Short mmCIF file of C-alpha atoms in Angstrom, two decimals:
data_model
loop_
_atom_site.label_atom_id
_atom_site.label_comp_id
_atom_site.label_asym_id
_atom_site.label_seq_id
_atom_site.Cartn_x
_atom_site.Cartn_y
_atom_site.Cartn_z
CA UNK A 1 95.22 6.54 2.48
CA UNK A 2 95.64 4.16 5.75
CA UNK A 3 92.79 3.83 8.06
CA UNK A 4 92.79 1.90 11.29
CA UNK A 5 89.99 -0.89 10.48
CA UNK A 6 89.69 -1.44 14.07
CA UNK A 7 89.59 1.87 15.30
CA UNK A 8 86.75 2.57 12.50
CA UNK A 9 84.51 -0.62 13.71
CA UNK A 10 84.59 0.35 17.16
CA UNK A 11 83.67 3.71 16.36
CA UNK A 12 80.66 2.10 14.39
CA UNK A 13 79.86 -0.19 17.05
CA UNK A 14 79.70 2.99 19.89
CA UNK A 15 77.34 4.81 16.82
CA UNK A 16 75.10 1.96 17.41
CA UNK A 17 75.26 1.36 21.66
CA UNK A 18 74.20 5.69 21.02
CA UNK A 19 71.61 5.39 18.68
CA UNK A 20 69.95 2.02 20.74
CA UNK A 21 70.15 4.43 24.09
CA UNK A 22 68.28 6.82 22.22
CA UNK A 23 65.64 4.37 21.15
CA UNK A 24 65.10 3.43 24.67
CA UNK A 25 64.33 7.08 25.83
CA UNK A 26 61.96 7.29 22.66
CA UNK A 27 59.39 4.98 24.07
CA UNK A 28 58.26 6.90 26.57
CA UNK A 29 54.45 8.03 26.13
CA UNK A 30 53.42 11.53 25.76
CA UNK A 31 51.49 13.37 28.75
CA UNK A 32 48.21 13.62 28.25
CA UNK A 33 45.94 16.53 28.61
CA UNK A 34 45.19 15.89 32.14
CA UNK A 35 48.68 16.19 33.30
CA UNK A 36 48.13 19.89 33.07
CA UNK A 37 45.09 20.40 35.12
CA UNK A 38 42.24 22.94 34.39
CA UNK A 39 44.86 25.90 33.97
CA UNK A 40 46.75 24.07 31.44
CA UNK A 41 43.53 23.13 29.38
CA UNK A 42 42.13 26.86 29.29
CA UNK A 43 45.79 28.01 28.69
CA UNK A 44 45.81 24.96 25.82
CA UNK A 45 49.23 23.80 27.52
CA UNK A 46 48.60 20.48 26.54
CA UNK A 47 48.44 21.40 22.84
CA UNK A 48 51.53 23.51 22.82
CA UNK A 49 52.94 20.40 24.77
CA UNK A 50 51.83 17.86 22.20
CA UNK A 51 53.49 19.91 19.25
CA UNK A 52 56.75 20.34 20.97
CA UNK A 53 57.05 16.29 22.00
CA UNK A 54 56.09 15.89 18.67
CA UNK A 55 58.51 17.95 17.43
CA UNK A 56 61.07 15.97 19.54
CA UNK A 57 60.39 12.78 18.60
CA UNK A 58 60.73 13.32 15.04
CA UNK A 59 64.32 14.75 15.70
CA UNK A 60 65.11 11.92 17.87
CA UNK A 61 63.57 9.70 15.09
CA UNK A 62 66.04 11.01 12.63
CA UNK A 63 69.37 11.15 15.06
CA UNK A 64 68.00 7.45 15.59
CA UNK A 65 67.92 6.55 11.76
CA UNK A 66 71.67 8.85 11.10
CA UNK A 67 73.23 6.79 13.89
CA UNK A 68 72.86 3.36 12.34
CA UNK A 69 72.99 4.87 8.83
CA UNK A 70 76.59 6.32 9.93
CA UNK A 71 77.11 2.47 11.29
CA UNK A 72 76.07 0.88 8.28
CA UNK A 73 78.78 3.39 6.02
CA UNK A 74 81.64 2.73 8.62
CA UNK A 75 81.21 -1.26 8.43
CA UNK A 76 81.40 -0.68 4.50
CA UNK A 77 84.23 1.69 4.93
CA UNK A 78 86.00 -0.88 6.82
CA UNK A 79 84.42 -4.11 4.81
CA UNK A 80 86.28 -2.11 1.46
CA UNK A 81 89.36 -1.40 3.23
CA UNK A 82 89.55 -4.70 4.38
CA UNK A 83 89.20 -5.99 0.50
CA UNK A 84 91.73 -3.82 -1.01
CA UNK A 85 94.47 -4.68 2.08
CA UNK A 86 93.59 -7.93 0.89
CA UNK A 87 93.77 -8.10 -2.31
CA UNK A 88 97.02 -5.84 -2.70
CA UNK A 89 98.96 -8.24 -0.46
CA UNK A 90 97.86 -11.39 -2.79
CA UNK A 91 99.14 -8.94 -5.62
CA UNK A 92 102.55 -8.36 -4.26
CA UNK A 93 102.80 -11.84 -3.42
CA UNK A 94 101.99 -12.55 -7.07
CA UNK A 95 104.86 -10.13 -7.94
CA UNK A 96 107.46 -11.35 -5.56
CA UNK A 97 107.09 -15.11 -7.13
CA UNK A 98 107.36 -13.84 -10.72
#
């Protein structure tokens, strides 16, 4: 199988430039309960409000974390690739001399 090794670490790189845009929306704080005036505290709007954010932020958290992780598995992909092209060239070499 023949990959591009530069097509694959630029698509790693843009997996990280995503996930760090994502951290910078994440660090926003939450409303608090007086956001919602008195309607929204005898409605509980600010609980409901709470438990949805926090909802959120926990799948942001993980998209976060899945972005670098897929990062971290392309460089590898790449770093391997880039072993084996390697190390079969110095093996036909090896060959060609014999």
């Amino acid at each position: 199988m023949k990959i591009d090794p530069d097509w694959v670490s630029a698509y790693a790189k843009t997996a990280v430039k995503g996930a760090d845009q994502l951290s910078a929306v994440a660090v926003g704080d939450p409303l608090g309960s007086d956001a919602f005036g008195e309607l929204g505290r005898q409605v509980h709007t600010a609980e409901a409000y709470t438990r949805a954010a926090a909802a959120l932020r926990s799948q942001l958290t993980r998209a976060i974390e899945t972005l670098h992780s897929a990062s971290d598995s392309l460089n590898e992909v790449v770093s391997r690739y880039t072993d084996n092209e390697h190390g079969n060239v110095r093996t036909i070499k090896r060959a060609e001399r014999t």
